[in-house]
Short mmCIF file of C-alpha atoms and ligand atoms in Angstrom, two decimals:
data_model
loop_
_atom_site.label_atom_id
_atom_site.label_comp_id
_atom_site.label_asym_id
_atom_site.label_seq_id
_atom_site.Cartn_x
_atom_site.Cartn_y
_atom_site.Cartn_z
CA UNK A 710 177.76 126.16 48.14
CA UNK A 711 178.39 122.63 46.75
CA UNK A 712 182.20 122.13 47.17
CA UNK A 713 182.51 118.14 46.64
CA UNK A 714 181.72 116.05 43.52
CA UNK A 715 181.63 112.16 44.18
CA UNK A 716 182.22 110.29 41.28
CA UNK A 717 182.02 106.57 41.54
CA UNK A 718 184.07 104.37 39.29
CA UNK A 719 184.70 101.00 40.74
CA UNK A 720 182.86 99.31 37.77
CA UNK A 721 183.81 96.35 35.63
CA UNK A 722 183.14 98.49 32.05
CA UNK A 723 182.32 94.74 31.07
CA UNK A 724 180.21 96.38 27.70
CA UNK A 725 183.35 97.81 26.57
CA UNK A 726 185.27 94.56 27.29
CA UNK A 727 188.40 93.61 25.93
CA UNK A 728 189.60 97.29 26.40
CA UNK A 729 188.46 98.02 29.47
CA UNK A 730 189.92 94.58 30.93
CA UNK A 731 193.43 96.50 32.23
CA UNK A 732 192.30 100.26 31.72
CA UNK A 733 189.14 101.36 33.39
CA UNK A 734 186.10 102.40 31.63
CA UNK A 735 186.26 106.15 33.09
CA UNK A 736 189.81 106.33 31.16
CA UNK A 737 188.53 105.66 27.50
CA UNK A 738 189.67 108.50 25.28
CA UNK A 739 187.03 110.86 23.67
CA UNK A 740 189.89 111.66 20.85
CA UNK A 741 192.19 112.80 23.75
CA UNK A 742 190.62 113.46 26.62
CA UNK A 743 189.69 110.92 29.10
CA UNK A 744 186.03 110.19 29.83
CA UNK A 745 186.59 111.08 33.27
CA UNK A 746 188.45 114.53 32.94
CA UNK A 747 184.86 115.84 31.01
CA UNK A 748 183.16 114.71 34.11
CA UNK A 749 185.71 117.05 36.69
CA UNK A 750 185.80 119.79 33.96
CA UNK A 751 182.43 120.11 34.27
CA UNK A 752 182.68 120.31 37.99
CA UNK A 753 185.05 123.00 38.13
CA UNK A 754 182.98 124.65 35.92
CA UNK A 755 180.31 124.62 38.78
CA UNK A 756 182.79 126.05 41.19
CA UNK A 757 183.80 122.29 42.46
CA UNK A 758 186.85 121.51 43.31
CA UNK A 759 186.69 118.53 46.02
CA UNK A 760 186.63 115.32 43.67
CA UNK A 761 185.45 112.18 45.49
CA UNK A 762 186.17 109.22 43.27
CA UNK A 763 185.34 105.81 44.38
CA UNK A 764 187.87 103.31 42.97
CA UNK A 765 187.95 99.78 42.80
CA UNK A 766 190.48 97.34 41.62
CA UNK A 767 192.22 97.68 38.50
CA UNK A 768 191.66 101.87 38.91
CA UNK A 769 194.75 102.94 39.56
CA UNK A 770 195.08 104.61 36.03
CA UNK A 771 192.44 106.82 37.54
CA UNK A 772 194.49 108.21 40.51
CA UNK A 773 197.59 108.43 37.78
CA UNK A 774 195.92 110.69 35.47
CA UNK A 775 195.54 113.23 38.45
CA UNK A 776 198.88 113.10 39.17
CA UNK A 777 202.11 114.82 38.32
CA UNK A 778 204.35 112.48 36.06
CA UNK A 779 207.44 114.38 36.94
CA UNK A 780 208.75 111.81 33.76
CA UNK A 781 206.80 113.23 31.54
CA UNK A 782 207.08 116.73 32.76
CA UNK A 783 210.95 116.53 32.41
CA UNK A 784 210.62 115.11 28.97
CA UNK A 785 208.40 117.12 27.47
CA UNK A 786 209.32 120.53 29.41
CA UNK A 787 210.67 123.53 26.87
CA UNK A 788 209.55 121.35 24.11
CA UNK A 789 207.11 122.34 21.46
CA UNK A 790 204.53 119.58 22.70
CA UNK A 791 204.50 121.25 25.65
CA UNK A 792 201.10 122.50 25.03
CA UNK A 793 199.22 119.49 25.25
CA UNK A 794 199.89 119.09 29.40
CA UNK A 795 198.34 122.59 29.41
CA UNK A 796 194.44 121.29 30.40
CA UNK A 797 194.99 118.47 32.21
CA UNK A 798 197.92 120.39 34.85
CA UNK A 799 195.24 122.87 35.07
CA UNK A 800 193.04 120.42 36.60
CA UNK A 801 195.29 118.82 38.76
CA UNK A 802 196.21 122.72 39.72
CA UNK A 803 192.72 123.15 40.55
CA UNK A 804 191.39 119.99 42.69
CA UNK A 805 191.96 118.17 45.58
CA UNK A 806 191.59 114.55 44.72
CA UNK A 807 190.33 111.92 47.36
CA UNK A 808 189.74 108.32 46.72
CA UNK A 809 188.14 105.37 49.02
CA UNK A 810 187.73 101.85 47.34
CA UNK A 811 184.44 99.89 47.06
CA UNK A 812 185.58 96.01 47.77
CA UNK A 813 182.26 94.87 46.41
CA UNK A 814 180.24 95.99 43.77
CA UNK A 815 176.54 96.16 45.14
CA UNK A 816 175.00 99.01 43.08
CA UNK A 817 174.89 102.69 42.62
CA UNK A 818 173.37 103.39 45.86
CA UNK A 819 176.27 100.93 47.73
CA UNK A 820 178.97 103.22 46.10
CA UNK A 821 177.27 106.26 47.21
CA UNK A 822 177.50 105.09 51.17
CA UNK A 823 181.27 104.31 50.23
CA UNK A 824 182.13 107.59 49.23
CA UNK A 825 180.22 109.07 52.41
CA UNK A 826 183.46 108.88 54.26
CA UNK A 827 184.74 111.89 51.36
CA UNK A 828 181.68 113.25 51.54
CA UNK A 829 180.43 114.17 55.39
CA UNK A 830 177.84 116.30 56.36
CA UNK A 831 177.12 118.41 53.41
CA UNK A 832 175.46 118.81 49.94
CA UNK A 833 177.40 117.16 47.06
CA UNK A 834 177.50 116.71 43.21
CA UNK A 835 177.41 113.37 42.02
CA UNK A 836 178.52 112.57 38.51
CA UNK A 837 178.79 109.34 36.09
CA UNK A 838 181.61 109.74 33.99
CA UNK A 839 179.89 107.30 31.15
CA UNK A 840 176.97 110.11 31.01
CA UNK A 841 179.52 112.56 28.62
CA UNK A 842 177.25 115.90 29.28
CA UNK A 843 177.25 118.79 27.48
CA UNK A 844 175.61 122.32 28.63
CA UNK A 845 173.89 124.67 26.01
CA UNK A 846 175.88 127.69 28.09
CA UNK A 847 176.73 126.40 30.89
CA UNK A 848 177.67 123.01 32.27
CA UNK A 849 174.62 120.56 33.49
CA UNK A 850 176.15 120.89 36.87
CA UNK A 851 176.44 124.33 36.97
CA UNK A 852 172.99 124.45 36.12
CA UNK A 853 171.77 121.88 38.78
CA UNK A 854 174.47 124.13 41.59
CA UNK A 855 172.00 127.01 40.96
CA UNK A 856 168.93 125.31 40.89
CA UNK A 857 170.23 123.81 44.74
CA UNK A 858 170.38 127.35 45.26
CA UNK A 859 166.70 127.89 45.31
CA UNK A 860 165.54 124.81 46.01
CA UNK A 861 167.44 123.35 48.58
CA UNK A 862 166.76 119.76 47.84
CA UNK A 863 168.30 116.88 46.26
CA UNK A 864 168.13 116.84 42.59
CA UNK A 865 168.21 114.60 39.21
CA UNK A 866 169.07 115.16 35.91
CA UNK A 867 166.33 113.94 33.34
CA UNK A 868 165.79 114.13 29.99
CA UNK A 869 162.95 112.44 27.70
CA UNK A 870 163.94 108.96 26.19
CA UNK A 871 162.46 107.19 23.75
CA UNK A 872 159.57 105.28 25.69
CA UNK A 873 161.27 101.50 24.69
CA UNK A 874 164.53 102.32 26.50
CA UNK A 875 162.66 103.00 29.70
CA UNK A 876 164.66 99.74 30.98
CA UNK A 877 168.07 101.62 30.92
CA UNK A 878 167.25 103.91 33.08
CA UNK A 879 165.61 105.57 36.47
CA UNK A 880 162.60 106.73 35.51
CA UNK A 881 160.66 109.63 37.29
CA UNK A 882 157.05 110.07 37.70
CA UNK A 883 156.52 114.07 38.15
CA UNK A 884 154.55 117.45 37.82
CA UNK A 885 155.90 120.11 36.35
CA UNK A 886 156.78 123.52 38.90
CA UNK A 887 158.24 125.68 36.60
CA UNK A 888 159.75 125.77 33.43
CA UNK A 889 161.99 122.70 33.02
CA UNK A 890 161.28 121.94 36.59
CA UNK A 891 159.61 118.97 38.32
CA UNK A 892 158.57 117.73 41.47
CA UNK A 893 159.03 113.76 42.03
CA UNK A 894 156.27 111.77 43.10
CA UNK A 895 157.55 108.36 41.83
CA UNK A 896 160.88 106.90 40.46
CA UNK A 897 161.41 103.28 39.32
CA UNK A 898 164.49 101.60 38.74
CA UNK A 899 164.67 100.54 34.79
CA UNK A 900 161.07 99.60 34.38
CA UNK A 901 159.92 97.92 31.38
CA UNK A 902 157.89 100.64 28.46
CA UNK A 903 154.55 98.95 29.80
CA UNK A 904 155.64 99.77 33.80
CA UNK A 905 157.41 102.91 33.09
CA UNK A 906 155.30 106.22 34.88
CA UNK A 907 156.68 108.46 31.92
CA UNK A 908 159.65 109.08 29.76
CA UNK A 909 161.96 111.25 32.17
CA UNK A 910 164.69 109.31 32.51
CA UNK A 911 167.04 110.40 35.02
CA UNK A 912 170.84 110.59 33.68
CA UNK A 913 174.35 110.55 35.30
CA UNK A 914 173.97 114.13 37.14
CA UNK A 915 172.44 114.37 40.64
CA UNK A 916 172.88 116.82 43.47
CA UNK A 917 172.36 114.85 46.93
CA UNK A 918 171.90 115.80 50.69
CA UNK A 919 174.21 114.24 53.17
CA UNK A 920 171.15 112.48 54.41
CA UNK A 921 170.88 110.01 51.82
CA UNK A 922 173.55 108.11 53.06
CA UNK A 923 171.42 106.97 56.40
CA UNK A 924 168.23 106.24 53.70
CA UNK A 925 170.95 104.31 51.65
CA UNK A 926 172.09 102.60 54.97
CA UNK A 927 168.35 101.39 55.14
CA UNK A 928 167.60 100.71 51.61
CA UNK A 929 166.91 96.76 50.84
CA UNK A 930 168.42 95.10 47.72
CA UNK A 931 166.16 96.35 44.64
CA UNK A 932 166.67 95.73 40.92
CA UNK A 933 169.24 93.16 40.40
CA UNK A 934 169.98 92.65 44.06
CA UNK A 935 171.58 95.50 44.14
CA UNK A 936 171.13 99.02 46.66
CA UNK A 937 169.84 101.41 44.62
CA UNK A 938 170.27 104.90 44.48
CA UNK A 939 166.53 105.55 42.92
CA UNK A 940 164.89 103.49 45.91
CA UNK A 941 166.35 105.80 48.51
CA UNK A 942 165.58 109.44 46.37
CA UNK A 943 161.95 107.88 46.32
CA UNK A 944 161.85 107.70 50.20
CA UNK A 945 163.46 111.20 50.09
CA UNK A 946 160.51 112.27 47.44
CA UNK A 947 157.94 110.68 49.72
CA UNK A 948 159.11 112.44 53.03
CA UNK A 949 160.49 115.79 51.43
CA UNK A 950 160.89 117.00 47.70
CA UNK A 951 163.26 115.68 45.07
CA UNK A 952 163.22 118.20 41.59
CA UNK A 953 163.81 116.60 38.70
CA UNK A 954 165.29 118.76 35.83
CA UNK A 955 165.15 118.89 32.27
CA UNK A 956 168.83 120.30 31.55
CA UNK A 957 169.63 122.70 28.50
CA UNK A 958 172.40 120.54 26.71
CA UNK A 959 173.38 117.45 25.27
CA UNK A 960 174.05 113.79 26.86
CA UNK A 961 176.25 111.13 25.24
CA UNK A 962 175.50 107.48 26.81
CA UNK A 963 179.42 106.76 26.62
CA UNK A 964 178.46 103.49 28.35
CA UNK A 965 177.18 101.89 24.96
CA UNK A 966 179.23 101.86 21.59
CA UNK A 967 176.72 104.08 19.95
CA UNK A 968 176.77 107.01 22.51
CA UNK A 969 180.53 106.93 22.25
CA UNK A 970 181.01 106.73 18.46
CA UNK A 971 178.41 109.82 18.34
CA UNK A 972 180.06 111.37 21.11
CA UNK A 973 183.63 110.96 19.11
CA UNK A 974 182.65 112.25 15.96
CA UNK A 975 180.71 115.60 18.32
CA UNK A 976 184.44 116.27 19.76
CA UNK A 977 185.95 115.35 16.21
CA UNK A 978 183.39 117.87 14.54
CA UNK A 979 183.96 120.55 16.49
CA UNK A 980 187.95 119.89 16.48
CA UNK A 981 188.18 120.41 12.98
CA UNK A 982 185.62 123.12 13.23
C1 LIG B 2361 172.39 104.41 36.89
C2 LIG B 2361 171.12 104.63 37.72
C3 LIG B 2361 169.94 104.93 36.81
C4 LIG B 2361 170.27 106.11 35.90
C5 LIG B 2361 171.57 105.86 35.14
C6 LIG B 2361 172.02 107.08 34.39
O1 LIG B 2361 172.25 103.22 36.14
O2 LIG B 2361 170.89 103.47 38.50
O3 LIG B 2361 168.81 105.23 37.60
O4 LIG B 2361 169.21 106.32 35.00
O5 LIG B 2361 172.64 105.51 36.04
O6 LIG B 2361 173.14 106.82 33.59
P1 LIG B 2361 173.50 102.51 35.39
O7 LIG B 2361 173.61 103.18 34.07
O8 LIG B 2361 174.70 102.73 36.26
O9 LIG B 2361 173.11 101.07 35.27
#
C-alpha cells in the first residue's frame, strides 16, 4: 500500500565536520555499508521500492552510489571480489530512484514540501538515514506499513529517552490504544526536560498522508526559525489522529559520534559473529 519512501538529505552533517565537508553525511560507512543504503534496505524490506531523496549541494555521491559504475563493473567482473557488488546491485535492481534538490535549508518540514513533487497524492514512508534502525524481526518500517494498514493515519516512530535529552528530539504527549500503540494529543519540538509532556521521543521513521504537505504549506517558522515537521503532525493530531509507536528494535543516533561508534562496533559484532 505504501510504495514511496522520501528520504531527505540536503543537510550540512556539520557534527561530523571535517569528513562530511566533500562527502555527505548519509554516505558515512557503517564498516561498509553506507548510512543511507540501511535506510532503503529497510524500505524494501517493507515492500518499498519508490525512493524519494531530497538532495542538496555537495550530494551527488548520493545519486552515484545508486548508480551503475560500468568502471567498476568491468574491473571487477569474473573476479573473485566480485561478491562484494552483490547487495548494493541488488538494490539498484530493485528501486526506482528520484531526486529533487532543496536550495535552502529551512527545516524538516521545508524538505518534506520539497519532496512533494516525488511524492503526489498518496501515503509515503519517510526515513532519516542518521536514525540507523534496527527491527527485532522485522524492519521498523515494515512494522509501521502494517500498522498504516489498520490505522489509516499518519504515524511516528517513538521510543523512551532518557528525560534530559528531551531537547534532541520531537516529543509526543499520548495515551496508550493498544499494546505499543498511542494516540497523539501533543508534540513539541525539542523541549527542554522541565517543558517536555513525556519521554516518547519520536525518531527518524514516520509514515505521512499526502495532506501534510498543504498543513506544511501553512505551517509558520517554529523552533529555530525553521518549518517543522512536528508543528504540522500536531495540527494533523488536533483535527484527525496521529499513532505514535513504540517499535520492537534497536535505534542508533548515527547523527552524534557516540550512536555511530556503538552502531560500528553492533555491525562489527555481529560480522565477526
Ligand atoms: C528531526 C525532527 C525531530 C525528531 C528527530 C529524529 O530532528 O525534527 O522531531 O525527533 O528528527 O531523529 P533532527 O534530528 O533532524 O534535528
Amino acid at each position: 500500500m505504501i510504495k514511496k519512501c522520501l528520504i531527505p538529505a540536503a543537510g550540512y552533517g556539520t557534527r561530523f565536520l571535517p569528513a562530511t565537508k566533500a562527502i555527505p553525511k548519509e554516505m558515512l560507512p557503517i564498516i561498509d555499508k553506507p548510512l543511507i543504503q540501511y535506510g532503503v534496505e529497510e524500505a524494501l524490506e517493507a515492500g518499498i521500492n519508490i525512493i524519494a531523496i531530497v538532495t542538496g549541494r555537495g550530494k551527488r555521491a548520493i545519486e552515484d552510489h545508486f548508480d551503475k559504475s560500468y568502471e567498476l563493473e568491468h574491473q571487477i567482473k569474473g573476479t573473485s571480489k566480485e561478491h562484494y557488488l552483490t547487495e548494493i546491485r541488488e538494490v539498484i535492481d530493485r528501486c526506482t530512484f528520484t531526486y529533487t534538490r532543496q536550495i535552502e535549508m529551512k527545516g524538516l518540514g521545508h524538505a518534506i514540501l520539497t519532496g512533494e513533487v516525488l511524492i503526489g497524492n498518496e501515503p509515503f514512508a519517510v526515513l532519516l538515514a542518521d536514525d540507523l534502525c534496527i527491527g527485532e524481526e522485522e524492519g521498523i518500517l515494515k512494522q509501521m506499513t502494517e500498522l498504516y494498514k489498520k490505522y489509516r493515519c499518519p504515524i511516528v516512530a517513538i521510543e523512551e529517552v532518557d528525560k534530559s535529552l528531551t531537547h534532541k528530539y520531537g516529543i509526543v504527549e499520548a495515551k496508550e490504544l493498544e499494546e505499543n500503540v498511542f494516540v497523539v494529543s501533543n508534540m513539541v519540538e525539542k523541549p527542554k526536560p522541565e517543558d517536555a509532556p513525556s519521554n516518547l521521543a519520536i525518531i527518524g521513521r514516520y509514515i505521512l498522508t499526502p495532506d501534510i504537505f498543504e498543513i506544511i504549506r501553512n505551517t509558520e517558522p517554529g523552533l529555530g526559525g525553521e518549518i517543522q515537521l512536528t508543528d504540522a503532525l500536531l495540527k494533523q493530531a488536533k483535527n484527525g489522529m496521529v499513532i505514535a509507536y513504540r517499535f520492537k528494535g534497536k535505534r542508533f543516533d548515527c547523527g552524534t559520534p557516540d550512536g555511530y561508534v556503538e552502531a560500528t562496533n553492533y555491525f562489527y559484532s555481529k560480522l565477526k559473529n
